[in-house]
Coordinates of C-alpha atoms in Angstrom, one line a residue:
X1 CA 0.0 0.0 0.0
X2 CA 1.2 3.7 -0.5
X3 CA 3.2 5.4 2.6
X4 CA 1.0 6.8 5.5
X5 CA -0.5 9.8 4.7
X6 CA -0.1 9.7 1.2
X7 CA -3.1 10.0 -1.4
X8 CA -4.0 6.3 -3.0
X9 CA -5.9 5.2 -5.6
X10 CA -6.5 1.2 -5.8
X11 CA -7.4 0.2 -9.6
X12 CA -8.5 -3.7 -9.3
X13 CA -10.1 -4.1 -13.1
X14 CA -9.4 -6.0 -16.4
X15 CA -9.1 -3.4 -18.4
X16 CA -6.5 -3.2 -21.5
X17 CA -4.3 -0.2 -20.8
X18 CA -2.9 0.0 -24.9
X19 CA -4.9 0.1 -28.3
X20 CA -3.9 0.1 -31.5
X21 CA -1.7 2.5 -32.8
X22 CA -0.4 3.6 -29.1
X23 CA -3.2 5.7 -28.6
X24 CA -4.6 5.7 -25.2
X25 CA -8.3 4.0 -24.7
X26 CA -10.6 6.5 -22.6
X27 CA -9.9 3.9 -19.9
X28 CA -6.5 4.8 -20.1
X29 CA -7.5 8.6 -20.1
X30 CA -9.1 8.4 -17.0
X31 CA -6.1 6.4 -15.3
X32 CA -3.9 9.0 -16.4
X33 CA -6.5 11.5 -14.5
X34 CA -6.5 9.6 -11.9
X35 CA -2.4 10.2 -11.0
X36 CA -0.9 7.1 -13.1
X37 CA 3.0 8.1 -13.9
X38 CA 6.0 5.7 -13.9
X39 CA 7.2 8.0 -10.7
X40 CA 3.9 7.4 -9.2
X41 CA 3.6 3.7 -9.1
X42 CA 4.3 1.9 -5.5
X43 CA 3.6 -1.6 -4.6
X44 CA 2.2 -2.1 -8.2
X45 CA 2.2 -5.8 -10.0
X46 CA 1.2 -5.8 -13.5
X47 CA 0.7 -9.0 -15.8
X48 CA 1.0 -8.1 -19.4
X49 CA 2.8 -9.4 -22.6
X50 CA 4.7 -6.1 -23.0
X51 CA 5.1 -2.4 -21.7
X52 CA 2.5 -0.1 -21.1
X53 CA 2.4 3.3 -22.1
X54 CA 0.4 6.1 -20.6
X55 CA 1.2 9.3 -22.7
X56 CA 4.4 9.2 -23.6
X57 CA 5.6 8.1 -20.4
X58 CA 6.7 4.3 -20.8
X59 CA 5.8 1.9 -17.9
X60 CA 7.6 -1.3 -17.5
X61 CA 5.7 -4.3 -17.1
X62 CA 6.9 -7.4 -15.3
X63 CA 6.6 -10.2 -14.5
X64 CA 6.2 -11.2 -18.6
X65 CA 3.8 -13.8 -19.6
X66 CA 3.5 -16.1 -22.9
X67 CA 2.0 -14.9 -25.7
X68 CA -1.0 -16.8 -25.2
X69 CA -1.8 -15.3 -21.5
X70 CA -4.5 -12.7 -21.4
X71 CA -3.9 -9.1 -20.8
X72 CA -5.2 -8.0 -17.2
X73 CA -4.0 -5.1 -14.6
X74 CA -4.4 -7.3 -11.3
X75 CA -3.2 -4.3 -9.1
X76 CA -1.7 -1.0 -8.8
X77 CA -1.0 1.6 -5.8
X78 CA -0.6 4.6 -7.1
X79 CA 0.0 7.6 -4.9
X80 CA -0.5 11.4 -6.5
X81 CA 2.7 14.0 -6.6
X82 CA 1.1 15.8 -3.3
X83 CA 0.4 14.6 -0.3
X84 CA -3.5 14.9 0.6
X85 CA -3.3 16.9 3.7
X86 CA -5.9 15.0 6.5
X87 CA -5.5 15.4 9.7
X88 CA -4.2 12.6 11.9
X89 CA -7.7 10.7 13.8
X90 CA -7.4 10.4 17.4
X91 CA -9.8 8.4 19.2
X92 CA -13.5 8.0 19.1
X93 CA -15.2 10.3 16.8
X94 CA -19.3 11.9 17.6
X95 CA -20.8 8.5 17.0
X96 CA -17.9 5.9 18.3
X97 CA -14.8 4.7 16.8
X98 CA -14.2 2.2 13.8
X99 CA -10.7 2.7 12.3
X100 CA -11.2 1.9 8.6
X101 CA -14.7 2.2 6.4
X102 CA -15.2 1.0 2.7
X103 CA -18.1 3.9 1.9
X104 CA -20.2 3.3 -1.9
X105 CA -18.5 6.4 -3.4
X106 CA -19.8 8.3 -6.6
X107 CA -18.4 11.6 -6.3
X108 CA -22.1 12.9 -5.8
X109 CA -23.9 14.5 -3.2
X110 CA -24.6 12.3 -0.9
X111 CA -21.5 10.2 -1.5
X112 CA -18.9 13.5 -1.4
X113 CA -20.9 14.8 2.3
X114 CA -20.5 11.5 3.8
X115 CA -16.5 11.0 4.0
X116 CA -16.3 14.3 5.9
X117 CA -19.3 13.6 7.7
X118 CA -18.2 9.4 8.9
X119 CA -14.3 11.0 9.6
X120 CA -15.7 13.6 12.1
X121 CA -18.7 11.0 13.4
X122 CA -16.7 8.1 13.8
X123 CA -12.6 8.9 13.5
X124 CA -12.3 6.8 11.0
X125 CA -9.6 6.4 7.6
X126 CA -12.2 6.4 4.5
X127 CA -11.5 4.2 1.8
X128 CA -13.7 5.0 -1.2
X129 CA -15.0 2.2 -3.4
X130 CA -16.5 3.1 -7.2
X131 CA -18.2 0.0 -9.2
X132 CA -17.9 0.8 -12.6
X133 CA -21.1 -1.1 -13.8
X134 CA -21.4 1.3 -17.3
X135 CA -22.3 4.3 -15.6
X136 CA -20.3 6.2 -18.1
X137 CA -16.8 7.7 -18.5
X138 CA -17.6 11.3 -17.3
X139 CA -18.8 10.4 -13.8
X140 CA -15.4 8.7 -13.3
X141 CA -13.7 12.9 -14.5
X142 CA -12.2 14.0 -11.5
X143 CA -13.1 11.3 -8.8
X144 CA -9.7 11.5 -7.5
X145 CA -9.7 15.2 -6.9
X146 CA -13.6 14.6 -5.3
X147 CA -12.9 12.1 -3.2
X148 CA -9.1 13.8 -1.7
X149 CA -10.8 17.1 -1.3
X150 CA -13.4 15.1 0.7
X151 CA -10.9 13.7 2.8
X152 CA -10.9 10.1 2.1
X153 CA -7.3 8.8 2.2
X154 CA -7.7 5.9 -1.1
X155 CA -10.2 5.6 -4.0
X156 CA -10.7 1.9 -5.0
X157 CA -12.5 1.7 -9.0
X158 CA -13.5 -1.6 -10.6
X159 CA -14.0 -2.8 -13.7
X160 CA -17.9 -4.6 -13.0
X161 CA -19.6 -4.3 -16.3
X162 CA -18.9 -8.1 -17.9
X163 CA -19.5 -9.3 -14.2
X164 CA -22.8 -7.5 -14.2
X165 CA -23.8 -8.4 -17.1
X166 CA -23.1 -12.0 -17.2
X167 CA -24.0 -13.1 -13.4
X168 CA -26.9 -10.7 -12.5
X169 CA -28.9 -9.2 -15.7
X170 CA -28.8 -12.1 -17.9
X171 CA -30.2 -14.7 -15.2
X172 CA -32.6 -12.1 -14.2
X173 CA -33.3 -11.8 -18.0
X174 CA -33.4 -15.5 -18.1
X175 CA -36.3 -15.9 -15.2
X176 CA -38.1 -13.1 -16.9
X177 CA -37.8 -11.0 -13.7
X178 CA -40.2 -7.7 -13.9
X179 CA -41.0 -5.5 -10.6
X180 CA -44.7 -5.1 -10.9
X181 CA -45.0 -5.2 -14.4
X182 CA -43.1 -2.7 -15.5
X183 CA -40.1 -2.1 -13.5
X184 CA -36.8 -4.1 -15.3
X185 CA -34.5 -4.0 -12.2
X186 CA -32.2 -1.5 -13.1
X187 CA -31.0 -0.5 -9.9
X188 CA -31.8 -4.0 -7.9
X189 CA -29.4 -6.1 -9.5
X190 CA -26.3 -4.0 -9.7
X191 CA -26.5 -3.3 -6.0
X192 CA -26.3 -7.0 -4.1
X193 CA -23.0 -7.2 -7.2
X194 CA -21.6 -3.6 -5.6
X195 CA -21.9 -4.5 -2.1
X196 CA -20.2 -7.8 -2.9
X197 CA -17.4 -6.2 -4.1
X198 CA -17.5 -3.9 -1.3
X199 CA -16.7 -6.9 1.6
X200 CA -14.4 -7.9 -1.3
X201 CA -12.4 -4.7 -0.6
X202 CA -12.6 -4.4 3.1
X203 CA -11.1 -7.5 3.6
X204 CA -8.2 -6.1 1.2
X205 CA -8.1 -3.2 2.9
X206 CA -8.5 -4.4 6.6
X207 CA -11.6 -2.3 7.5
X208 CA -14.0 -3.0 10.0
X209 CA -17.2 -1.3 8.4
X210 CA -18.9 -0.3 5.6
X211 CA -20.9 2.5 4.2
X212 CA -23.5 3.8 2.1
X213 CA -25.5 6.8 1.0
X214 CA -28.8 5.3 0.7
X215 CA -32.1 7.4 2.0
X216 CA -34.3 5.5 5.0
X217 CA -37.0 5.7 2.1
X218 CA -35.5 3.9 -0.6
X219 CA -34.9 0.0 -1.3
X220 CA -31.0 0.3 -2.1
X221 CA -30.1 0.3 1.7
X222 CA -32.0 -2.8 1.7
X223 CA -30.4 -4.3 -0.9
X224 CA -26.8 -3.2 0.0
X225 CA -27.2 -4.2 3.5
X226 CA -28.9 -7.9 3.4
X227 CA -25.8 -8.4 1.1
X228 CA -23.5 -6.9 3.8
X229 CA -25.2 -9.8 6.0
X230 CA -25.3 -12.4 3.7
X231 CA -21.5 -12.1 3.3
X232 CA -19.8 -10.8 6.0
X233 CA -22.0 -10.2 9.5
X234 CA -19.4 -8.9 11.1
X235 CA -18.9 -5.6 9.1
X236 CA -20.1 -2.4 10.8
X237 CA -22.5 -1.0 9.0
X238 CA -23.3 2.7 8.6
X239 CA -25.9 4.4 7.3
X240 CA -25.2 8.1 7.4
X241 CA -28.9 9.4 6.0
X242 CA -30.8 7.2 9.0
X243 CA -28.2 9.0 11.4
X244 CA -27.3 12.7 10.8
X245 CA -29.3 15.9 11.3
X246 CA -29.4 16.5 7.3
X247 CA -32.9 16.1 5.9
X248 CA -32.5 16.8 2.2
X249 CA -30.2 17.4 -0.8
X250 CA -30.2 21.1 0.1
X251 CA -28.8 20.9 3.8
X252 CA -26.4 18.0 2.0
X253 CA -25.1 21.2 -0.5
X254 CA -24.9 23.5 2.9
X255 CA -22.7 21.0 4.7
X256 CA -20.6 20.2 1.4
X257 CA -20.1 24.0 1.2
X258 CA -19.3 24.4 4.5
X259 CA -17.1 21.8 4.2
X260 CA -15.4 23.1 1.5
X261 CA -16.4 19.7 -0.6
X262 CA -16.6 20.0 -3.9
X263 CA -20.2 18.5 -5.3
X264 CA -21.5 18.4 -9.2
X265 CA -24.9 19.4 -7.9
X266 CA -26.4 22.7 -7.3
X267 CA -30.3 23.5 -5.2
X268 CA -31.6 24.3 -9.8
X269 CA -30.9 20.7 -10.0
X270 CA -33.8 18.5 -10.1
X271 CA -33.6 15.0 -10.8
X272 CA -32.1 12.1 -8.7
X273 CA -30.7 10.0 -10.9
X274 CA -29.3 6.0 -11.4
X275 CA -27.3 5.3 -14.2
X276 CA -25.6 1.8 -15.3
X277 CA -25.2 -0.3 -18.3
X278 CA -28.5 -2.0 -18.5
X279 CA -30.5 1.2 -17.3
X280 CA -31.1 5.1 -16.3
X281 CA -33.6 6.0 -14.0
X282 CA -34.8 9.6 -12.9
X283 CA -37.0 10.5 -9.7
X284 CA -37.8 13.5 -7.8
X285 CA -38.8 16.9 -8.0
X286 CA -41.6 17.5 -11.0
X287 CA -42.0 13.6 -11.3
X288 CA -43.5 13.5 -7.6
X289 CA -46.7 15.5 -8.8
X290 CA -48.1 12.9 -11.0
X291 CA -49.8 15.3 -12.9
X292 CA -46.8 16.2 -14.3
X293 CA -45.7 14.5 -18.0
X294 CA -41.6 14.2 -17.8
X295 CA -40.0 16.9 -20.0
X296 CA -38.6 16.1 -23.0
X297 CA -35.1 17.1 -22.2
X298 CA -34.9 15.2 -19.0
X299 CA -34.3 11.9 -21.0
X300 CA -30.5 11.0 -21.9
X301 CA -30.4 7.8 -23.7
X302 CA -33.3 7.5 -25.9
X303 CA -34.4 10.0 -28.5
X304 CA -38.3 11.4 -28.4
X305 CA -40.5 9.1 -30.4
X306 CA -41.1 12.2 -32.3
X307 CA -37.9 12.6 -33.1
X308 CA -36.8 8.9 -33.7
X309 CA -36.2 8.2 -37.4
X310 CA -38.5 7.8 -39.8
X311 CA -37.2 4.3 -41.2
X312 CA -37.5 1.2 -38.8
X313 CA -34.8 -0.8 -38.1
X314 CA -34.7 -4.8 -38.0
X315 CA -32.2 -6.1 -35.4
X316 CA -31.7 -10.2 -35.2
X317 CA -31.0 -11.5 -31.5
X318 CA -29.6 -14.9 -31.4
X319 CA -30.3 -17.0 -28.2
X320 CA -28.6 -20.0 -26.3
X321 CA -30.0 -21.8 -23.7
X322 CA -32.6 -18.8 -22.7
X323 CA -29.0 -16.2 -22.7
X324 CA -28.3 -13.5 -25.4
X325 CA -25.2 -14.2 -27.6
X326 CA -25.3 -12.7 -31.1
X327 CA -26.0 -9.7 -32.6
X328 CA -27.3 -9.4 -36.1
X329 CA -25.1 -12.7 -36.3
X330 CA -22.1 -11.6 -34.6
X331 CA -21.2 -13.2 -31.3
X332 CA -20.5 -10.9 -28.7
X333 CA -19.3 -10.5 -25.0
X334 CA -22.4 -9.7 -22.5
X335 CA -21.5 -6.6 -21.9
X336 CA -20.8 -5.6 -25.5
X337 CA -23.7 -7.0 -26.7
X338 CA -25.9 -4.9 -24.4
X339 CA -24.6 -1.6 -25.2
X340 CA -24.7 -1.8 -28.9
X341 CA -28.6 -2.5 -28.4
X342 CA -28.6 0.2 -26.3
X343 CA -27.6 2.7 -28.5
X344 CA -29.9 1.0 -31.3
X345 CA -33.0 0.8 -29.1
X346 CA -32.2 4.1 -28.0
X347 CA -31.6 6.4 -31.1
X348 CA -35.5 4.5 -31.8
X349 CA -37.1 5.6 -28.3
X350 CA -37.7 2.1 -27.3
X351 CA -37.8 1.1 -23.5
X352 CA -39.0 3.7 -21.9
X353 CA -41.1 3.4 -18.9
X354 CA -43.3 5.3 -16.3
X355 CA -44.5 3.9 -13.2
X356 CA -45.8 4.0 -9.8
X357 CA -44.3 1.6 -8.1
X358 CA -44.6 0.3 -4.0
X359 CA -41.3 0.4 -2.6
X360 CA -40.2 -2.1 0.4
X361 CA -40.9 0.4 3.1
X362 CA -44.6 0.5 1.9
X363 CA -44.7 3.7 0.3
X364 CA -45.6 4.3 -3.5
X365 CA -43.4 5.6 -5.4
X366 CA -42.4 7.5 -9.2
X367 CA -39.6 6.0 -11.4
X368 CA -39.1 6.9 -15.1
X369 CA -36.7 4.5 -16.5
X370 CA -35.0 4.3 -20.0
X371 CA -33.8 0.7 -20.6
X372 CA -33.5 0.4 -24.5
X373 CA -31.4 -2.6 -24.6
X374 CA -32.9 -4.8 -21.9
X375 CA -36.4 -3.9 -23.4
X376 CA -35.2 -5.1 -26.4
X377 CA -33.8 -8.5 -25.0
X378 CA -36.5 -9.0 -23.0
X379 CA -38.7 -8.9 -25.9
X380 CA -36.6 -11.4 -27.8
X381 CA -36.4 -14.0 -25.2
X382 CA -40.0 -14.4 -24.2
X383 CA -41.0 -14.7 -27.6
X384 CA -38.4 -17.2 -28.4
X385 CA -39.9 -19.3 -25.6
X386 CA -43.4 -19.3 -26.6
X387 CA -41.9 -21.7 -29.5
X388 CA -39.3 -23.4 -26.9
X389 CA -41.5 -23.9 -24.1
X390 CA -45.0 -25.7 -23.7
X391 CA -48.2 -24.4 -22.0
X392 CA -48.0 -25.3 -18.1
X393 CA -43.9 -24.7 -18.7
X394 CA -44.6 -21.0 -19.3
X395 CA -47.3 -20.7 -16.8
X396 CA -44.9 -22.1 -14.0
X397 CA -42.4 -19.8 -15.0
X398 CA -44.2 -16.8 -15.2
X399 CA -45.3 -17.4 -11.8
X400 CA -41.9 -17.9 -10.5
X401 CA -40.7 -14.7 -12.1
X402 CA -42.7 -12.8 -10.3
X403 CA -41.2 -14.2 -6.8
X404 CA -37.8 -13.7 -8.6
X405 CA -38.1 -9.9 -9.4
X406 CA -39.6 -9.7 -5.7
X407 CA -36.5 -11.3 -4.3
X408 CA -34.2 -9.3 -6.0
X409 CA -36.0 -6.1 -5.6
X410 CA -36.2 -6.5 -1.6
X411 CA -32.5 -7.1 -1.8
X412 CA -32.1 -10.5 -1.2
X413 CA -30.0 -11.9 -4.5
X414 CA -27.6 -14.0 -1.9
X415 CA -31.2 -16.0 -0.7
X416 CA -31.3 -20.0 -1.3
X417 CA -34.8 -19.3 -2.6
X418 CA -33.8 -16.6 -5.5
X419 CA -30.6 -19.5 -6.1
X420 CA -33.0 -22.5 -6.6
X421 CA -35.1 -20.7 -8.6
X422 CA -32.6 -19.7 -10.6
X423 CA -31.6 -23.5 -11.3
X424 CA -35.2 -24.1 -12.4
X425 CA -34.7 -21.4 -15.1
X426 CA -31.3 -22.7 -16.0
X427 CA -33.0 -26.3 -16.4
X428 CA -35.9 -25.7 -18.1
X429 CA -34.3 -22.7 -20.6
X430 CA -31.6 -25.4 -22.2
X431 CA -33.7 -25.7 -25.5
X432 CA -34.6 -22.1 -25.1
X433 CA -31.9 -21.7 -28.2
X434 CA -32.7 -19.9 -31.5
X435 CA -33.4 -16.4 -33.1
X436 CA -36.0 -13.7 -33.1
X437 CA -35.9 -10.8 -35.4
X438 CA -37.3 -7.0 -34.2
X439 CA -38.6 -4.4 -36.1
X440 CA -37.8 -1.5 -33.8
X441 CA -39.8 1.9 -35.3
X442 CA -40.3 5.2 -33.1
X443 CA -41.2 3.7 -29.3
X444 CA -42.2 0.2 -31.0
X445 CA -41.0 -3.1 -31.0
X446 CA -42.3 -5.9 -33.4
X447 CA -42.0 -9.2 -33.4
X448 CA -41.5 -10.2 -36.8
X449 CA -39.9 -13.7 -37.4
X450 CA -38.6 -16.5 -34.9
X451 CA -36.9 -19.9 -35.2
X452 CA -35.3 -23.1 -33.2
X453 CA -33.9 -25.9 -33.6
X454 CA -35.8 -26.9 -30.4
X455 CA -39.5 -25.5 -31.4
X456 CA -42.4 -27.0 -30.2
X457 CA -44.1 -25.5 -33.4
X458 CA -45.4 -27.7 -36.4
X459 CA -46.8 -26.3 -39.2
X460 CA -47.7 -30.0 -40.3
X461 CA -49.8 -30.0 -37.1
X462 CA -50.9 -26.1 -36.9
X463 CA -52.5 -26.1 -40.7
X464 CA -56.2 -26.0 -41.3
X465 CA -55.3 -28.5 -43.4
X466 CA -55.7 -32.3 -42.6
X467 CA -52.2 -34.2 -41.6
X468 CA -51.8 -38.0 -40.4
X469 CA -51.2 -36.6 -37.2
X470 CA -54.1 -35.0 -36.1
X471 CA -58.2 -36.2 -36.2
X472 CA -59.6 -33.2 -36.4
X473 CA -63.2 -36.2 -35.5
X474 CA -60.8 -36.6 -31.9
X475 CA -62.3 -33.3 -31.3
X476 CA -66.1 -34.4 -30.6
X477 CA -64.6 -36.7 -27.6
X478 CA -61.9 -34.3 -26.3
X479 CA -64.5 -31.6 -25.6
X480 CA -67.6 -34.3 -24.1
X481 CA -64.6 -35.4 -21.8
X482 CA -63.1 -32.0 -20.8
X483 CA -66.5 -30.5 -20.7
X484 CA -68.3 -32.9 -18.1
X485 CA -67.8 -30.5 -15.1
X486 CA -69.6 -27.5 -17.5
X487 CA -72.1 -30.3 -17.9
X488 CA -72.8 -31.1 -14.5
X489 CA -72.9 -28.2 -12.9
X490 CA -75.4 -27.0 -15.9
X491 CA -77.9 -30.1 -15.6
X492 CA -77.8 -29.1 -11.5
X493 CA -78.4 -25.5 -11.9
X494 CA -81.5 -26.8 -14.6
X495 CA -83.2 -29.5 -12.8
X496 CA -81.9 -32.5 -15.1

């Protein structure tokens, strides 16, 4: 780890530092924000095939693996050229004393008030942890300056987006998970995978708690904290928002100012907002009066049906075993795969969604959400499993899904129940293999061919015509046998 009292920034991803040509990914521009210099690097242990450069400053890379070893940064310390100036803690702080706390840090409001805040209330060293679950490159600009001028003493950033992808949307694609009806779980699944990673890095670290800035009104402090449970019961846990005197976003501005915290929010801002690769959700302000339609500009990652184009587009989603692979025919990683229909679904204004929704505490609640791409592959696989699935199949399913989007949206993805139903929908999803093509026009989506190798479907069978198969005569007996309670009940109700 970097020397006492210096500034450190933990990067723990799998991210390839070079591209082609030597020119620096916007990965690598946002390490290079972050302090990375060959002068800077303490402690570090690369694994790569060659050296790295960042700028024009080269950075040897050792130890050197074959050729046929894949490229991954397993760890780097990196310290910046100043010292971050914070005080040296003393004993117990307001609240108690813990000596080291991982806090869910995303240079926000809430986020930027609480290392200040859980320093002076507890006397504790704050580590700060980022998930990068596709959030976007400009919330990681300047997260190093954010979180030293806060007074945390190391900023930890991973690389989640495959991870998310893979082990938490696609099975809850794969059950056919939807929050009453609408909702797609935007928010509930990348938060049991963030607080994961979070015990992850306090045992790295050697902390003794953990933190969040979750409101006592929403589900994410569920969610974060049943997964704090689930995996490591003996972390503190604090809650900063169900503790302090601040009761809104403006008092959270007036301590940051006070302070002297930098924040990217003003009291003209409106919205609260969650963003990550599968979705972007907005709540608050206008949006609580329901009588209110969302303006036009709020949205940021789908177009106005209005203004989507005028010429549909046909995209082709190839399925395996109830899991998204291709793309128009081309294989692609989770991850991958899921933006490019995002960008696709979202220059067409498909997936967006407004609803009232009951949170956990019991309260209803507001969300507009724009999820293009998962709108997209939800569409695909249900309909591929209307030819993959049979009748009382789909109907136990179905009713399981429901369970599973309750389970994940009260928090508890590390339950045996949400697990066991997840190997049902593993088993009974292997034939669930084949392609469905989408006609995606202003808002719409269209279902507009399908095929397995594993259908259920014969048109043999299905024709109006006569087949060998089928009596249509078999009829007269099926219906006089299937009927006889209709019958019964009848002759009762008429005296026969």
């Amino acid at each position: 780890m970097a020397a006492a009292g210096a500034w450190g920034v933990v990067m723990e991803n799998k991210f390839n530092l070079c591209c082609p040509n030597n020119k620096t990914s916007s990965r690598v521009r946002v390490a290079s924000k972050l302090g990375f210099a060959s002068s800077q690097l303490s402690g570090f242990q690369f694994l790569h095939r060659r050296s790295l450069k960042l700028g024009a400053t080269p950075v040897s890379a050792a130890p050197l693996l074959p050729a046929s070893q894949p490229v991954a940064l397993t760890r780097a310390v990196l310290t910046s050229d100043t010292e971050t100036k914070v005080p040296d803690i003393k004993g117990s702080g307001l609240r108690g004393k813990l000596n080291k706390v991982v806090l869910a840090y995303s240079g926000g409001l809430d986020s930027s008030v609480i290392v200040p805040w859980l320093r002076e209330n507890y006397g504790c060293d704050v580590v700060c942890f980022t998930a990068d679950v596709g959030q976007g490159e400009k919330e990681f600009e300047g997260l190093e300056e954010k979180a030293k001028a806060s007074g945390a003493s190391q900023l930890v950033v991973k690389d989640l987006k495959e991870e998310f992808v893979r082990d938490y949307i696609f099975p809850c694609l794969r059950a056919g998970a939807i929050y009453e009806r609408k909702y797609l779980l935007g928010t509930a699944m990348a938060r049991p995978l963030m607080a994961k990673t979070m015990v992850d890095v306090a045992k790295e670290v050697g902390a003794d708690g953990v933190a969040h800035g979750c409101t006592g009104k929403g589900n994410d402090q569920v969610q974060f904290e049943l997964t704090f449970l689930a995996l490591n019961s003996k972390l503190s846990v604090v809650a900063p928002w169900r503790e302090w005197d601040i009761t809104g976003r403006e008092d959270a501005i007036d301590y940051a100012e006070k302070h002297k915290v930098p924040v990217p929010v003003t009291k003209k801002s409106i919205y609260s907002r969650d963003r990550n690769i599968w979705h972007l959700s907005h709540e608050g302000d206008i949006l609580e009066d329901l009588a209110n339609e969302p303006k036009k500009e709020m949205y940021m990652i789908s177009v106005d049906p209005e203004d989507a184009p005028n010429q549909a587009e046909y995209v082709e989603i190839g399925i395996e075993s109830g899991l998204p692979v291709l793309l128009n025919g081309k294989r692609l990683s989770p991850a991958s795969l899921l933006s490019e229909l995002n960008e696709i679904g979202g220059r067409h204004a498909v997936g967006r969604a407004d609803m009232i929704e009951n949170r956990l505490v019991g309260m209803k609640a507001r969300g507009i959400y724009e999820t293009p791409g998962g709108t997209i592959l939800f569409t695909a696989t249900r309909e591929l499993e209307c030819l993959t699935l049979d009748r009382e199949t789909i109907q136990v399913k179905d009713s399981l899904a429901l369970k599973y989007a309750e389970l994940v949206y009260v928090g508890k993805w590390f339950d045996p129940l949400r697990e066991s139903i997840d190997a049902f929908m593993e088993k009974i999803t292997a034939t669930t293999t084949g392609s469905v093509t989408l006609k995606l026009y202003k808002g719409s989506i269209t279902v507009t061919g399908r095929n397995s190798p594993y259908s259920l479907y014969r048109q043999d069978i299905s024709s109006f015509e006569n087949d060998p198969i089928y009596d249509q005569a078999d009829a007269t007996g099926f219906i006089q046998i299937y009927g006889l309670t209709t019958r019964v009940r009848a002759m009762l109700e008429q005296g026969i």
